[in-house]
Short mmCIF file of C-alpha atoms in Angstrom, two decimals:
data_model
loop_
_atom_site.label_atom_id
_atom_site.label_comp_id
_atom_site.label_asym_id
_atom_site.label_seq_id
_atom_site.Cartn_x
_atom_site.Cartn_y
_atom_site.Cartn_z
CA UNK I 232 0.00 0.00 0.00
CA UNK I 233 2.79 2.41 0.94
CA UNK I 234 4.64 1.71 -2.33
CA UNK I 235 1.44 2.29 -4.31
CA UNK I 236 0.87 5.68 -2.59
CA UNK I 237 4.48 6.76 -3.16
CA UNK I 238 4.16 5.88 -6.86
CA UNK I 239 0.96 7.89 -7.07
CA UNK I 240 2.69 10.91 -5.43
CA UNK I 241 5.60 10.64 -7.86
CA UNK I 242 3.23 10.63 -10.82
CA UNK I 243 1.42 13.68 -9.50
CA UNK I 244 4.66 15.58 -8.95
CA UNK I 245 5.67 15.04 -12.57
CA UNK I 246 2.42 16.66 -13.66
CA UNK I 247 3.13 19.94 -11.86
CA UNK I 248 4.69 22.82 -13.80
CA UNK I 249 8.34 23.46 -13.01
CA UNK I 250 9.02 26.67 -11.08
CA UNK I 251 11.47 29.18 -12.51
CA UNK I 252 12.03 32.04 -10.04
CA UNK I 253 12.30 35.52 -11.56
CA UNK I 254 15.16 37.93 -10.93
CA UNK I 255 14.05 40.73 -8.55
CA UNK I 256 15.93 43.49 -10.37
CA UNK I 257 14.24 46.62 -11.77
CA UNK I 258 14.37 47.12 -15.52
CA UNK I 259 13.29 49.86 -17.94
CA UNK I 260 12.77 49.87 -21.69
CA UNK I 261 13.71 53.28 -23.12
CA UNK I 262 12.73 54.24 -26.67
CA UNK I 263 14.61 56.87 -28.67
CA UNK I 264 11.31 58.68 -29.22
CA UNK I 265 11.19 59.48 -25.47
CA UNK I 266 8.88 56.85 -23.98
CA UNK I 267 9.96 54.62 -21.09
CA UNK I 268 8.36 51.45 -19.70
CA UNK I 269 9.32 50.24 -16.21
CA UNK I 270 9.15 46.58 -15.23
CA UNK I 271 11.31 43.90 -13.70
CA UNK I 272 14.24 41.99 -15.13
CA UNK I 273 14.65 38.32 -15.97
CA UNK I 274 17.43 36.51 -17.76
CA UNK I 275 20.88 38.10 -17.83
CA UNK I 276 21.32 41.04 -15.42
CA UNK I 277 22.86 43.36 -18.02
CA UNK I 278 21.82 46.41 -20.04
CA UNK I 279 21.84 46.50 -23.85
CA UNK I 280 21.08 48.69 -26.87
CA UNK I 281 19.18 47.56 -29.95
CA UNK I 282 16.40 48.10 -32.45
CA UNK I 283 12.95 47.60 -30.90
CA UNK I 284 10.59 45.46 -33.01
CA UNK I 285 7.47 43.43 -32.31
CA UNK I 286 6.28 39.99 -33.35
CA UNK I 287 2.66 38.85 -33.46
CA UNK I 288 3.62 35.17 -33.22
CA UNK I 289 1.44 33.31 -30.72
CA UNK I 290 3.74 30.29 -30.34
CA UNK I 291 7.36 29.31 -31.06
CA UNK I 292 9.11 31.96 -28.98
CA UNK I 293 12.18 29.71 -28.83
CA UNK I 294 12.38 29.52 -32.63
CA UNK I 295 11.89 33.28 -32.99
CA UNK I 296 14.59 34.08 -30.44
CA UNK I 297 17.12 31.79 -32.17
CA UNK I 298 16.37 33.17 -35.67
CA UNK I 299 19.54 34.98 -36.87
CA UNK I 300 17.32 37.56 -38.62
CA UNK I 301 16.58 39.01 -35.15
CA UNK I 302 20.25 39.78 -34.51
CA UNK I 303 20.71 43.20 -32.88
CA UNK I 304 17.00 43.58 -32.08
CA UNK I 305 14.98 44.00 -28.90
CA UNK I 306 12.10 41.60 -29.51
CA UNK I 307 8.68 42.55 -28.13
CA UNK I 308 6.17 39.67 -28.04
CA UNK I 309 2.55 40.78 -28.45
CA UNK I 310 1.32 37.50 -26.94
CA UNK I 311 0.83 38.24 -23.21
CA UNK I 312 2.24 35.03 -21.68
CA UNK I 313 5.67 33.87 -22.84
CA UNK I 314 7.74 31.01 -21.45
CA UNK I 315 4.94 28.69 -20.34
CA UNK I 316 6.34 25.62 -22.15
CA UNK I 317 9.99 26.26 -21.27
CA UNK I 318 12.96 25.60 -23.53
CA UNK I 319 13.95 22.22 -25.03
CA UNK I 320 17.38 20.64 -25.31
CA UNK I 321 18.82 22.23 -28.46
CA UNK I 322 20.84 19.34 -29.85
CA UNK I 323 20.07 16.66 -32.43
CA UNK I 324 22.01 14.27 -34.60
CA UNK I 325 23.49 15.48 -37.88
CA UNK I 326 22.35 13.19 -40.68
CA UNK I 327 19.88 13.05 -43.58
CA UNK I 328 17.08 14.21 -41.27
CA UNK I 329 18.61 16.74 -38.89
CA UNK I 330 21.28 19.44 -38.85
CA UNK I 331 22.50 19.43 -35.24
CA UNK I 332 19.98 21.75 -33.55
CA UNK I 333 16.29 21.59 -32.65
CA UNK I 334 15.76 25.36 -32.81
CA UNK I 335 16.89 27.81 -35.52
CA UNK I 336 20.51 28.23 -34.40
CA UNK I 337 22.81 27.25 -31.55
CA UNK I 338 22.05 30.27 -29.36
CA UNK I 339 19.66 33.16 -28.77
CA UNK I 340 20.15 35.73 -31.54
CA UNK I 341 18.02 38.70 -30.43
CA UNK I 342 19.60 41.26 -28.09
CA UNK I 343 16.76 41.26 -25.54
CA UNK I 344 13.13 40.21 -25.09
CA UNK I 345 10.17 42.20 -23.80
CA UNK I 346 7.07 40.37 -22.53
CA UNK I 347 3.95 41.33 -20.62
CA UNK I 348 4.11 38.30 -18.34
CA UNK I 349 7.01 35.86 -18.26
CA UNK I 350 5.98 32.41 -17.06
CA UNK I 351 7.63 31.55 -13.75
CA UNK I 352 6.41 27.98 -14.16
CA UNK I 353 6.82 25.96 -17.33
CA UNK I 354 5.50 22.61 -18.41
CA UNK I 355 6.33 20.55 -21.49
CA UNK I 356 7.67 17.05 -21.92
CA UNK I 357 10.70 18.30 -23.93
CA UNK I 358 11.53 21.25 -21.66
CA UNK I 359 14.85 21.23 -19.82
CA UNK I 360 14.99 24.81 -18.51
CA UNK I 361 12.98 27.99 -18.12
CA UNK I 362 12.99 30.97 -20.46
CA UNK I 363 14.65 33.02 -17.73
CA UNK I 364 17.52 30.58 -17.12
CA UNK I 365 18.01 30.13 -20.89
CA UNK I 366 18.29 33.89 -21.36
CA UNK I 367 20.69 34.15 -18.42
CA UNK I 368 22.88 31.37 -19.83
CA UNK I 369 23.03 33.14 -23.20
CA UNK I 370 23.72 36.59 -21.73
CA UNK I 371 20.40 37.99 -22.97
CA UNK I 372 18.36 40.33 -20.74
CA UNK I 373 14.58 40.33 -20.55
CA UNK I 374 11.99 42.68 -19.13
CA UNK I 375 8.50 41.69 -17.94
CA UNK I 376 5.61 43.46 -16.27
CA UNK I 377 5.31 46.10 -18.99
CA UNK I 378 2.34 46.98 -21.21
CA UNK I 379 3.32 45.35 -24.50
CA UNK I 380 0.03 46.56 -26.03
CA UNK I 381 1.13 50.18 -25.55
CA UNK I 382 4.62 49.43 -26.86
CA UNK I 383 3.23 47.68 -29.94
CA UNK I 384 0.84 50.56 -30.63
CA UNK I 385 3.76 53.00 -30.51
CA UNK I 386 5.86 50.87 -32.85
CA UNK I 387 2.93 50.49 -35.23
CA UNK I 388 2.43 54.26 -35.32
CA UNK I 389 6.00 55.51 -35.40
CA UNK I 390 7.77 52.50 -36.89
CA UNK I 391 10.63 50.39 -35.64
CA UNK I 392 12.46 52.41 -32.98
CA UNK I 393 15.92 52.28 -31.43
CA UNK I 394 15.83 51.31 -27.77
CA UNK I 395 17.70 50.41 -24.61
CA UNK I 396 16.92 47.87 -21.93
CA UNK I 397 18.39 49.21 -18.68
CA UNK I 398 18.72 46.66 -15.86
CA UNK I 399 19.55 46.98 -12.17
CA UNK I 400 21.36 50.19 -11.22
CA UNK I 401 21.12 51.39 -14.84
CA UNK I 402 17.33 51.43 -14.54
CA UNK I 403 17.49 54.45 -12.21
CA UNK I 404 19.74 56.49 -14.51
CA UNK I 405 18.32 59.32 -16.65
CA UNK I 406 16.98 58.51 -20.11
CA UNK I 407 19.69 58.20 -22.75
CA UNK I 408 20.13 61.12 -25.14
CA UNK I 409 19.25 60.61 -28.81
CA UNK I 410 22.94 60.50 -29.70
CA UNK I 411 23.61 57.59 -27.35
CA UNK I 412 21.32 55.09 -29.11
CA UNK I 413 23.06 52.42 -31.17
CA UNK I 414 21.65 51.56 -34.59
CA UNK I 415 22.49 47.93 -35.45
CA UNK I 416 21.60 48.39 -39.14
CA UNK I 417 24.71 50.54 -39.61
CA UNK I 418 26.74 47.35 -39.16
CA UNK I 419 26.99 44.40 -41.52
CA UNK I 420 25.01 41.97 -39.37
CA UNK I 421 25.07 39.38 -42.15
CA UNK I 422 28.87 39.13 -41.86
CA UNK I 423 28.42 38.48 -38.12
CA UNK I 424 25.72 35.82 -38.56
CA UNK I 425 27.15 33.95 -41.56
CA UNK I 426 29.36 30.88 -41.33
CA UNK I 427 33.05 31.72 -41.50
CA UNK I 428 34.06 28.50 -43.28
CA UNK I 429 32.26 26.18 -45.76
CA UNK I 430 30.79 22.95 -44.42
CA UNK I 431 28.73 20.04 -45.75
CA UNK I 432 25.50 18.38 -44.69
CA UNK I 433 24.20 15.03 -45.96
CA UNK I 434 27.09 14.60 -48.45
CA UNK I 435 25.55 11.46 -50.01
CA UNK I 436 22.47 13.31 -51.25
CA UNK I 437 21.57 12.81 -54.91
CA UNK I 438 21.49 16.52 -55.85
CA UNK I 439 24.18 19.03 -54.83
CA UNK I 440 22.98 22.39 -53.54
CA UNK I 441 25.17 25.32 -52.52
CA UNK I 442 23.73 27.61 -49.84
CA UNK I 443 24.93 31.19 -49.47
CA UNK I 444 24.57 31.73 -45.73
CA UNK I 445 23.38 35.24 -44.84
CA UNK I 446 22.30 33.98 -41.41
CA UNK I 447 20.43 30.81 -42.31
CA UNK I 448 17.71 29.35 -40.10
CA UNK I 449 18.36 25.70 -39.33
CA UNK I 450 14.99 24.67 -40.72
CA UNK I 451 16.00 25.90 -44.18
CA UNK I 452 18.93 23.50 -44.15
CA UNK I 453 16.74 20.80 -42.59
CA UNK I 454 14.14 21.25 -45.34
CA UNK I 455 16.81 20.71 -48.00
CA UNK I 456 18.51 17.65 -46.50
CA UNK I 457 15.18 15.96 -45.67
CA UNK I 458 14.38 16.15 -49.38
CA UNK I 459 17.58 14.34 -50.27
CA UNK I 460 19.91 17.24 -51.07
CA UNK I 461 23.65 17.23 -50.41
CA UNK I 462 24.19 20.72 -49.02
CA UNK I 463 27.35 22.83 -48.95
CA UNK I 464 26.98 25.96 -46.81
CA UNK I 465 29.16 28.88 -47.93
CA UNK I 466 29.99 32.27 -46.35
CA UNK I 467 27.73 35.11 -47.50
CA UNK I 468 30.33 36.80 -49.72
CA UNK I 469 31.90 33.68 -51.20
CA UNK I 470 32.19 33.97 -55.00
CA UNK I 471 30.05 31.03 -56.06
CA UNK I 472 31.11 31.51 -59.68
CA UNK I 473 34.47 29.86 -58.92
CA UNK I 474 32.83 26.53 -58.06
CA UNK I 475 29.35 26.77 -59.60
CA UNK I 476 29.82 23.91 -62.08
CA UNK I 477 30.13 21.49 -59.15
CA UNK I 478 26.51 22.12 -58.11
CA UNK I 479 23.00 21.46 -59.38
CA UNK I 480 21.40 24.50 -57.75
CA UNK I 481 22.04 27.60 -55.62
CA UNK I 482 20.07 28.62 -52.53
CA UNK I 483 20.26 32.04 -50.83
CA UNK I 484 19.21 32.08 -47.16
CA UNK I 485 17.59 34.60 -44.84
CA UNK I 486 19.67 36.98 -42.74
CA UNK I 487 19.60 40.08 -40.51
CA UNK I 488 19.96 43.78 -41.19
CA UNK I 489 20.20 45.99 -44.25
CA UNK I 490 20.53 44.14 -47.60
CA UNK I 491 22.56 47.03 -49.00
CA UNK I 492 25.49 45.71 -46.95
CA UNK I 493 25.35 42.65 -49.23
CA UNK I 494 26.05 44.40 -52.52
CA UNK I 495 29.18 42.27 -52.99
CA UNK I 496 27.02 39.15 -52.94
CA UNK I 497 24.47 40.77 -55.29
CA UNK I 498 27.18 41.60 -57.86
CA UNK I 499 28.55 38.06 -57.70
CA UNK I 500 25.01 36.72 -58.12
CA UNK I 501 24.34 38.99 -61.10
CA UNK I 502 27.21 37.29 -62.94
CA UNK I 503 25.91 33.87 -61.86
CA UNK I 504 22.44 34.58 -63.23
CA UNK I 505 23.86 35.91 -66.50
CA UNK I 506 26.19 32.96 -67.13
CA UNK I 507 24.56 29.99 -65.33
CA UNK I 508 21.24 28.39 -66.21
CA UNK I 509 20.67 26.10 -63.22
CA UNK I 510 17.90 26.77 -60.65
CA UNK I 511 18.33 29.49 -57.99
CA UNK I 512 16.03 30.05 -55.00
CA UNK I 513 16.22 32.75 -52.32
CA UNK I 514 14.31 33.41 -49.08
CA UNK I 515 14.02 36.68 -47.13
CA UNK I 516 17.48 38.33 -47.36
CA UNK I 517 18.27 35.94 -50.21
CA UNK I 518 15.17 37.20 -52.03
CA UNK I 519 16.32 40.80 -51.59
CA UNK I 520 19.81 39.98 -52.88
CA UNK I 521 18.27 38.33 -55.96
CA UNK I 522 16.17 41.45 -56.49
CA UNK I 523 19.15 43.78 -56.23
CA UNK I 524 21.10 41.56 -58.64
CA UNK I 525 18.16 41.82 -61.06
CA UNK I 526 18.16 45.63 -60.84
CA UNK I 527 15.48 46.27 -58.18
CA UNK I 528 15.93 48.56 -55.19
CA UNK I 529 15.63 47.46 -51.56
CA UNK I 530 14.07 49.92 -49.11
CA UNK I 531 13.43 50.09 -45.38
CA UNK I 532 9.81 49.56 -44.35
CA UNK I 533 8.19 51.53 -41.54
CA UNK I 534 7.84 48.60 -39.14
CA UNK I 535 8.39 45.53 -41.31
CA UNK I 536 6.44 42.28 -41.08
CA UNK I 537 7.08 39.87 -38.23
CA UNK I 538 4.68 37.07 -37.35
CA UNK I 539 3.11 33.83 -38.53
CA UNK I 540 -0.05 35.15 -40.16
CA UNK I 541 0.95 37.31 -43.14
CA UNK I 542 -1.30 36.70 -46.19
CA UNK I 543 0.32 36.87 -49.64
CA UNK I 544 -1.35 36.70 -53.06
CA UNK I 545 0.31 34.63 -55.79
CA UNK I 546 0.45 36.62 -59.04
CA UNK I 547 1.91 33.79 -61.11
CA UNK I 548 1.87 30.00 -61.11
CA UNK I 549 5.01 27.93 -60.57
CA UNK I 550 5.18 24.34 -59.36
CA UNK I 551 2.91 23.95 -56.34
CA UNK I 552 2.07 27.69 -56.31
CA UNK I 553 -1.13 28.66 -58.11
CA UNK I 554 -1.83 32.19 -59.36
CA UNK I 555 -4.77 33.87 -57.65
CA UNK I 556 -4.50 31.90 -54.43
CA UNK I 557 -3.79 33.52 -51.06
CA UNK I 558 -1.17 31.78 -48.88
CA UNK I 559 -0.66 32.44 -45.15
CA UNK I 560 3.04 32.84 -44.38
CA UNK I 561 5.60 33.31 -41.63
CA UNK I 562 7.75 36.46 -41.94
CA UNK I 563 10.53 38.38 -40.23
CA UNK I 564 11.94 41.34 -42.15
CA UNK I 565 12.42 45.11 -42.03
CA UNK I 566 13.37 45.64 -45.69
CA UNK I 567 11.56 44.86 -48.94
CA UNK I 568 12.02 45.19 -52.69
CA UNK I 569 10.46 48.25 -54.30
CA UNK I 570 7.61 47.55 -56.70
CA UNK I 571 8.30 49.30 -59.99
CA UNK I 572 6.71 49.49 -63.42
CA UNK I 573 8.10 48.27 -65.68
CA UNK I 574 9.87 45.42 -63.92
CA UNK I 575 13.42 44.61 -65.09
CA UNK I 576 13.51 42.64 -68.35
CA UNK I 577 13.18 38.90 -67.76
CA UNK I 578 11.54 39.32 -64.32
CA UNK I 579 8.00 39.48 -62.95
CA UNK I 580 6.35 39.88 -59.53
CA UNK I 581 5.54 36.51 -57.97
CA UNK I 582 3.72 37.42 -54.72
CA UNK I 583 2.32 40.58 -53.16
CA UNK I 584 1.37 41.20 -49.53
CA UNK I 585 -2.40 41.38 -49.03
CA UNK I 586 -2.07 43.84 -46.13
CA UNK I 587 0.45 46.46 -47.29
CA UNK I 588 0.94 45.57 -51.01
CA UNK I 589 4.69 45.11 -50.55
CA UNK I 590 6.56 42.78 -52.89
CA UNK I 591 6.58 39.26 -51.41
CA UNK I 592 8.24 37.42 -54.29
CA UNK I 593 9.82 37.73 -57.73
CA UNK I 594 10.65 35.18 -60.41
CA UNK I 595 12.30 34.96 -63.78
CA UNK I 596 9.87 34.97 -66.69
CA UNK I 597 9.33 31.81 -68.77
CA UNK I 598 10.87 33.57 -71.77
CA UNK I 599 14.07 34.46 -69.94
CA UNK I 600 15.43 30.92 -70.11
CA UNK I 601 16.23 31.11 -66.38
CA UNK I 602 14.71 29.38 -63.36
CA UNK I 603 15.12 31.82 -60.48
CA UNK I 604 12.67 32.46 -57.63
CA UNK I 605 12.78 34.66 -54.57
CA UNK I 606 10.24 34.99 -51.75
CA UNK I 607 10.21 37.43 -48.84
CA UNK I 608 8.42 34.99 -46.53
CA UNK I 609 9.61 31.70 -45.00
CA UNK I 610 8.11 28.61 -46.71
CA UNK I 611 9.83 26.44 -44.08
CA UNK I 612 8.35 28.59 -41.25
CA UNK I 613 9.18 27.02 -37.81
CA UNK I 614 6.96 28.08 -36.32
CA UNK I 615 4.08 29.03 -38.53
CA UNK I 616 1.90 27.79 -41.40
CA UNK I 617 3.20 25.37 -44.00
CA UNK I 618 1.10 26.64 -46.92
CA UNK I 619 4.18 27.07 -49.13
CA UNK I 620 6.54 24.37 -47.81
CA UNK I 621 6.35 22.53 -51.14
CA UNK I 622 8.39 25.31 -52.73
CA UNK I 623 11.42 23.37 -51.44
CA UNK I 624 10.11 20.30 -53.24
CA UNK I 625 9.58 22.36 -56.40
CA UNK I 626 13.09 23.80 -56.28
CA UNK I 627 14.81 20.44 -55.83
CA UNK I 628 12.60 18.89 -58.49
CA UNK I 629 13.80 21.55 -60.94
CA UNK I 630 17.42 20.89 -59.90
CA UNK I 631 16.98 17.16 -60.50
CA UNK I 632 15.22 17.81 -63.79
CA UNK I 633 18.08 19.98 -65.00
CA UNK I 634 20.60 17.41 -63.83
CA UNK I 635 18.78 14.65 -65.72
CA UNK I 636 18.02 16.90 -68.74
CA UNK I 637 14.29 16.27 -68.52
CA UNK I 638 11.34 18.66 -68.41
CA UNK I 639 8.78 18.50 -65.64
CA UNK I 640 5.30 19.91 -66.41
CA UNK I 641 4.84 22.92 -64.13
CA UNK I 642 1.33 21.80 -63.33
CA UNK I 643 2.69 18.49 -62.03
CA UNK I 644 5.71 19.08 -59.77
CA UNK I 645 7.50 16.06 -58.36
CA UNK I 646 6.06 14.71 -55.15
CA UNK I 647 7.98 14.64 -51.90
CA UNK I 648 8.37 10.86 -52.27
CA UNK I 649 10.06 11.32 -55.67
CA UNK I 650 12.49 13.95 -54.48
CA UNK I 651 13.43 12.56 -51.05
CA UNK I 652 15.12 9.19 -51.64
CA UNK I 653 16.24 7.06 -48.73
CA UNK I 654 19.80 7.96 -47.78
CA UNK I 655 22.39 6.63 -45.37
CA UNK I 656 22.90 8.66 -42.23
CA UNK I 657 26.12 10.64 -42.39
CA UNK I 658 28.01 13.07 -40.17
CA UNK I 659 28.84 16.53 -41.54
CA UNK I 660 32.23 17.16 -43.06
CA UNK I 661 34.16 20.39 -43.24
CA UNK I 662 35.16 21.01 -46.81
CA UNK I 663 37.93 23.03 -48.38
CA UNK I 664 36.66 25.21 -51.19
CA UNK I 665 39.13 26.61 -53.67
CA UNK I 666 39.60 30.35 -53.42
#
């Protein structure tokens, strides 16, 4: 009887949420426009500068915080309660299914987080620590107990704003002057987020894809290797033209900051597109680099689009994408390509945002002889909707078709089963790429 009762108590205790005590330090969020919001600190007890942005994502705070596109930013979550399901162990195998991490990178990428109510108790079967302890371990401060509705309203009205999170003794200091605020977009954040050396994933894949890493989310790489691709990840400014004949396709990833810092990559890509006829696909920053290489201009939006519920209208059909259909997408960007008339020769708009009419995608025209696509949103999401995930399937199907010198009817793209053959599990290998 005693053993039965002890077992029952043990089972009950595992059902309780795990307590994560908050740090009793004062904290203040200062905005360059003069507003201040007082609350209490959690995470790392340090003060930081950054660019204050908001996300409307309801779930996946761990994925958002590890997205390299948030580098240098103070991330305000509009969802009131953050941290209730904790943080998982961020390690996986590296093989034909996974790329070494569960989340979007190895560490937290944003500079700080702002939440209305941080969960002091968390509960999830994969959780190993609280949001607060995770932030503390990564040196990232957080502030809670502030009105994120008021902050979001300000950012919606006045646009993305430079800010400072002041913690502890710094919280009682006077507001910073306008000259003191640090603007992260003046720096080349892509160079900071990109890999410094080439490396391979799933080297036994049947189609070889080079990825220009502007700050790639792990799920982009995961989406490629799970569809059977052998992936070589290259630094953002690597001249792909030196090795392009070794590959069946080129992929340009997402990344943080101002795309105008990536003009070197855009000029290299312009030559690639002029001289190379294999498929090219870009997402987010990669989409903007493709646009600049094509002759379009990238501009800074007022507050950008960040969240998992952005509707986009397809203006053209390609593979699994059907013209006239609205797709719900996950997005995280401050810059966009300028819509112009006429469009550069050989190019056409692919998607447009249903809310603000910004350009959400471009593609080469059928008559151009090229197969190049760029989308501002994230087909791979994580978290978010998977309305457009088959764009990865479409891209790799085109790469395989080119490799095999066959034509695939655009109305009948290859299925996931056709493009994701069974592969042996392999460990990644560092590769030397000729200069």
